[in-house]
């Protein structure tokens, strides 16, 4: 048994022990999401439009993550609609920013690894950079959307007569609490993943200007910023969607 297989089984056991059937569904969604991303890479390799493939894959990944990770149909549906809206909004932002930043392709730090290999793949590196940035936001979007919708669903279950104004306020309060932890998660994930690169910068005596203009570093910083923006946008959109869904449900109940 390989190391990855063993760790995957340990993860499965821990998720079932803590989350029960929901943990099992979340683990299954992880497997399906990996398959969807791998299939997307295959389609890109066959020269299908990377951005279009990424959009379709992103919606599929969000659907599997949210619907297999949640148990309340109403809250999961609201979370899915809100997350798709945030995804579309981010695509509108990511495409021009990636064009302006010009960080696609490989940096000079990759020169030794790529020596003797052809960089002409027949695929636009700009489209690949846009696709990478979009995919990097999916986890943050799904996490924030399901956290807000599930939290508000629990509040409605405990206090069914809560006013819509108070419900909206509760959504923003829950969102303000998860912003800080999510930002720290993104930051430390970025720093931990690029610790070796930072040590390399120090070893070759890069100046601060060279570091701030390094293609690899700027690309990763942009992805972290996009993820942070996705969390900030997801909180109000999910809250408003949940309030609108509850308002509609109450109107039907009155009729």
Short mmCIF file of C-alpha atoms in Angstrom, two decimals:
data_model
loop_
_atom_site.label_atom_id
_atom_site.label_comp_id
_atom_site.label_asym_id
_atom_site.label_seq_id
_atom_site.Cartn_x
_atom_site.Cartn_y
_atom_site.Cartn_z
CA UNK A 1 0.00 0.00 0.00
CA UNK A 2 1.37 3.38 -1.01
CA UNK A 3 1.69 6.37 1.29
CA UNK A 4 -1.04 8.34 -0.48
CA UNK A 5 -3.44 5.39 -0.35
CA UNK A 6 -2.75 4.86 3.36
CA UNK A 7 -3.27 8.54 4.17
CA UNK A 8 -6.45 8.55 2.09
CA UNK A 9 -7.83 5.64 4.12
CA UNK A 10 -6.85 7.35 7.38
CA UNK A 11 -8.64 10.49 6.17
CA UNK A 12 -11.74 8.43 5.32
CA UNK A 13 -11.78 6.79 8.78
CA UNK A 14 -11.37 10.14 10.53
CA UNK A 15 -14.09 11.81 8.45
CA UNK A 16 -16.55 8.97 9.15
CA UNK A 17 -15.65 8.95 12.85
CA UNK A 18 -16.27 12.69 13.16
CA UNK A 19 -18.97 13.36 10.57
CA UNK A 20 -20.72 10.01 10.14
CA UNK A 21 -22.59 9.72 6.86
CA UNK A 22 -21.88 13.37 6.07
CA UNK A 23 -18.17 12.70 6.45
CA UNK A 24 -18.44 9.78 4.05
CA UNK A 25 -20.30 11.92 1.51
CA UNK A 26 -17.67 14.65 1.82
CA UNK A 27 -14.91 12.08 1.19
CA UNK A 28 -16.77 10.78 -1.85
CA UNK A 29 -17.16 14.34 -3.15
CA UNK A 30 -13.38 14.76 -2.81
CA UNK A 31 -12.82 11.71 -5.01
CA UNK A 32 -15.35 12.91 -7.60
CA UNK A 33 -13.82 16.39 -7.60
CA UNK A 34 -10.38 14.94 -8.26
CA UNK A 35 -11.82 12.98 -11.18
CA UNK A 36 -13.54 16.09 -12.56
CA UNK A 37 -10.33 18.13 -12.38
CA UNK A 38 -8.30 15.35 -14.00
CA UNK A 39 -10.88 15.08 -16.81
CA UNK A 40 -10.72 18.86 -17.26
CA UNK A 41 -6.95 18.69 -17.69
CA UNK A 42 -7.39 15.97 -20.32
CA UNK A 43 -9.87 18.13 -22.23
CA UNK A 44 -7.47 21.09 -22.11
CA UNK A 45 -4.68 18.85 -23.38
CA UNK A 46 -6.92 18.05 -26.37
CA UNK A 47 -7.09 21.81 -27.07
CA UNK A 48 -10.61 22.53 -25.88
CA UNK A 49 -10.96 26.15 -24.66
CA UNK A 50 -9.38 26.10 -21.16
CA UNK A 51 -11.56 28.88 -19.72
CA UNK A 52 -14.81 27.28 -20.92
CA UNK A 53 -13.71 23.87 -19.63
CA UNK A 54 -12.80 25.46 -16.30
CA UNK A 55 -16.18 27.19 -15.95
CA UNK A 56 -18.10 23.96 -16.55
CA UNK A 57 -15.76 22.01 -14.27
CA UNK A 58 -16.02 24.70 -11.60
CA UNK A 59 -19.81 24.50 -11.53
CA UNK A 60 -19.64 20.69 -11.33
CA UNK A 61 -17.10 20.83 -8.50
CA UNK A 62 -19.20 23.35 -6.57
CA UNK A 63 -22.30 21.20 -7.02
CA UNK A 64 -20.61 18.03 -5.79
CA UNK A 65 -18.90 19.78 -2.88
CA UNK A 66 -22.02 21.55 -1.66
CA UNK A 67 -24.71 18.93 -2.28
CA UNK A 68 -22.64 16.02 -0.98
CA UNK A 69 -21.38 18.06 1.97
CA UNK A 70 -24.72 19.43 3.18
CA UNK A 71 -27.82 17.74 4.53
CA UNK A 72 -30.51 20.41 4.25
CA UNK A 73 -31.87 20.70 0.70
CA UNK A 74 -32.93 24.33 0.99
CA UNK A 75 -29.65 25.61 2.45
CA UNK A 76 -27.55 23.61 -0.01
CA UNK A 77 -29.56 24.91 -2.96
CA UNK A 78 -29.14 28.49 -1.75
CA UNK A 79 -25.40 27.91 -1.22
CA UNK A 80 -25.04 26.49 -4.73
CA UNK A 81 -26.83 29.39 -6.44
CA UNK A 82 -24.82 31.93 -4.45
CA UNK A 83 -21.53 30.17 -5.16
CA UNK A 84 -22.23 30.05 -8.91
CA UNK A 85 -23.02 33.78 -8.85
CA UNK A 86 -19.73 34.47 -7.05
CA UNK A 87 -17.86 32.27 -9.54
CA UNK A 88 -19.24 34.23 -12.49
CA UNK A 89 -18.41 37.53 -10.77
CA UNK A 90 -14.85 36.39 -10.14
CA UNK A 91 -14.37 35.27 -13.74
CA UNK A 92 -15.30 38.80 -14.83
CA UNK A 93 -12.57 40.13 -12.51
CA UNK A 94 -9.92 37.45 -13.07
CA UNK A 95 -9.79 37.62 -16.88
CA UNK A 96 -8.76 41.30 -17.21
CA UNK A 97 -6.46 41.16 -14.16
CA UNK A 98 -4.57 38.17 -15.57
CA UNK A 99 -4.27 40.01 -18.90
CA UNK A 100 -2.80 43.07 -17.18
CA UNK A 101 -0.51 41.17 -14.80
CA UNK A 102 1.21 39.17 -17.58
CA UNK A 103 2.31 36.40 -15.20
CA UNK A 104 1.44 33.46 -17.44
CA UNK A 105 4.00 30.83 -18.39
CA UNK A 106 7.14 29.82 -16.50
CA UNK A 107 9.51 31.90 -14.44
CA UNK A 108 13.28 31.91 -14.61
CA UNK A 109 13.32 29.65 -11.54
CA UNK A 110 11.91 26.87 -13.76
CA UNK A 111 14.68 27.14 -16.36
CA UNK A 112 16.74 24.17 -15.09
CA UNK A 113 13.74 21.83 -14.84
CA UNK A 114 12.56 22.77 -18.34
CA UNK A 115 15.96 22.65 -20.03
CA UNK A 116 15.76 20.53 -23.18
CA UNK A 117 11.95 20.44 -23.15
CA UNK A 118 9.65 22.19 -25.59
CA UNK A 119 7.45 24.95 -24.17
CA UNK A 120 5.29 25.07 -27.30
CA UNK A 121 2.21 23.10 -26.24
CA UNK A 122 -0.32 24.67 -28.59
CA UNK A 123 -2.27 26.03 -25.60
CA UNK A 124 -2.46 29.66 -24.53
CA UNK A 125 -0.53 30.06 -21.30
CA UNK A 126 -2.72 33.06 -20.50
CA UNK A 127 -5.83 30.86 -20.67
CA UNK A 128 -4.10 28.32 -18.43
CA UNK A 129 -3.26 31.06 -15.91
CA UNK A 130 -6.88 32.23 -15.93
CA UNK A 131 -8.10 28.66 -15.46
CA UNK A 132 -5.68 28.09 -12.57
CA UNK A 133 -6.84 31.27 -10.84
CA UNK A 134 -10.51 30.28 -11.22
CA UNK A 135 -9.95 26.76 -9.88
CA UNK A 136 -8.01 28.11 -6.90
CA UNK A 137 -11.11 29.96 -5.63
CA UNK A 138 -13.56 27.03 -5.69
CA UNK A 139 -12.74 25.67 -2.25
CA UNK A 140 -13.03 29.06 -0.56
CA UNK A 141 -16.33 29.80 -2.33
CA UNK A 142 -17.92 26.46 -1.41
CA UNK A 143 -16.68 26.61 2.19
CA UNK A 144 -18.01 30.12 2.82
CA UNK A 145 -21.34 29.49 1.05
CA UNK A 146 -22.17 26.29 2.94
CA UNK A 147 -21.00 27.79 6.26
CA UNK A 148 -23.33 30.78 5.91
CA UNK A 149 -26.34 28.88 4.55
CA UNK A 150 -26.02 26.03 7.07
CA UNK A 151 -25.59 28.50 9.93
CA UNK A 152 -28.69 30.46 8.93
CA UNK A 153 -30.66 27.23 8.42
CA UNK A 154 -29.78 26.22 11.98
CA UNK A 155 -30.90 29.61 13.27
CA UNK A 156 -34.21 29.26 11.43
CA UNK A 157 -34.69 25.79 12.87
CA UNK A 158 -34.13 27.04 16.41
CA UNK A 159 -35.96 30.36 15.95
CA UNK A 160 -38.53 29.94 13.15
CA UNK A 161 -40.20 33.30 13.93
CA UNK A 162 -37.04 35.37 13.64
CA UNK A 163 -37.49 38.51 11.57
CA UNK A 164 -35.84 38.70 8.17
CA UNK A 165 -33.86 41.74 9.30
CA UNK A 166 -32.43 39.84 12.27
CA UNK A 167 -31.77 36.83 10.04
CA UNK A 168 -29.75 38.99 7.67
CA UNK A 169 -27.85 40.51 10.57
CA UNK A 170 -27.07 37.02 11.88
CA UNK A 171 -25.73 36.05 8.46
CA UNK A 172 -23.33 38.98 8.40
CA UNK A 173 -22.21 38.25 11.97
CA UNK A 174 -21.50 34.62 11.09
CA UNK A 175 -19.66 35.81 7.98
CA UNK A 176 -17.51 38.26 9.93
CA UNK A 177 -16.40 35.40 12.19
CA UNK A 178 -15.31 33.13 9.36
CA UNK A 179 -13.52 35.84 7.36
CA UNK A 180 -10.57 36.06 9.73
CA UNK A 181 -9.99 32.31 9.99
CA UNK A 182 -10.41 31.83 6.24
CA UNK A 183 -7.92 34.58 5.46
CA UNK A 184 -5.39 33.05 7.85
CA UNK A 185 -5.93 29.62 6.27
CA UNK A 186 -5.26 31.01 2.81
CA UNK A 187 -2.23 33.01 3.92
CA UNK A 188 -0.50 30.19 5.80
CA UNK A 189 -1.30 27.74 3.02
CA UNK A 190 0.41 30.11 0.57
CA UNK A 191 3.38 30.73 2.86
CA UNK A 192 3.85 27.05 3.67
CA UNK A 193 3.69 26.04 0.03
CA UNK A 194 6.29 28.61 -0.99
CA UNK A 195 8.66 28.43 1.95
CA UNK A 196 11.31 26.74 -0.21
CA UNK A 197 10.96 29.51 -2.82
CA UNK A 198 11.44 32.19 -0.15
CA UNK A 199 14.57 30.41 1.09
CA UNK A 200 15.79 30.26 -2.52
CA UNK A 201 15.18 34.02 -2.89
CA UNK A 202 17.30 34.64 0.21
CA UNK A 203 20.02 32.23 -0.95
CA UNK A 204 20.52 33.96 -4.31
CA UNK A 205 20.24 37.42 -2.73
CA UNK A 206 17.20 38.69 -4.61
CA UNK A 207 16.44 42.34 -3.97
CA UNK A 208 12.99 43.29 -2.68
CA UNK A 209 12.12 44.66 -6.12
CA UNK A 210 13.06 41.39 -7.81
CA UNK A 211 11.00 39.41 -5.30
CA UNK A 212 7.91 41.58 -5.71
CA UNK A 213 8.17 41.30 -9.50
CA UNK A 214 8.88 37.57 -9.62
CA UNK A 215 6.40 35.87 -11.94
CA UNK A 216 5.79 32.81 -9.76
CA UNK A 217 5.34 34.81 -6.55
CA UNK A 218 3.00 37.35 -8.14
CA UNK A 219 0.90 34.58 -9.66
CA UNK A 220 0.44 32.88 -6.29
CA UNK A 221 -0.29 36.15 -4.51
CA UNK A 222 -2.97 36.92 -7.08
CA UNK A 223 -4.60 33.52 -6.50
CA UNK A 224 -4.66 34.14 -2.75
CA UNK A 225 -6.19 37.58 -3.32
CA UNK A 226 -8.82 36.12 -5.66
CA UNK A 227 -9.69 33.53 -3.01
CA UNK A 228 -10.01 36.24 -0.37
CA UNK A 229 -12.24 38.27 -2.66
CA UNK A 230 -14.39 35.20 -3.26
CA UNK A 231 -14.97 34.78 0.48
CA UNK A 232 -15.86 38.45 0.90
CA UNK A 233 -18.34 38.27 -2.00
CA UNK A 234 -19.82 34.94 -0.93
CA UNK A 235 -20.89 36.10 2.54
CA UNK A 236 -23.36 38.86 1.53
CA UNK A 237 -24.61 37.04 -1.57
CA UNK A 238 -25.36 33.85 0.37
CA UNK A 239 -26.98 35.82 3.19
CA UNK A 240 -29.22 37.75 0.80
CA UNK A 241 -30.12 34.58 -1.07
CA UNK A 242 -31.03 32.81 2.18
CA UNK A 243 -33.15 35.77 3.31
CA UNK A 244 -34.89 35.91 -0.09
CA UNK A 245 -35.59 32.16 0.08
CA UNK A 246 -37.08 32.48 3.56
CA UNK A 247 -39.17 35.49 2.50
CA UNK A 248 -40.56 33.50 -0.41
CA UNK A 249 -41.30 30.52 1.85
CA UNK A 250 -43.19 32.72 4.31
CA UNK A 251 -45.26 34.29 1.54
CA UNK A 252 -46.29 30.82 0.36
CA UNK A 253 -47.15 29.82 3.96
CA UNK A 254 -49.37 32.91 4.38
CA UNK A 255 -51.20 32.16 1.14
#
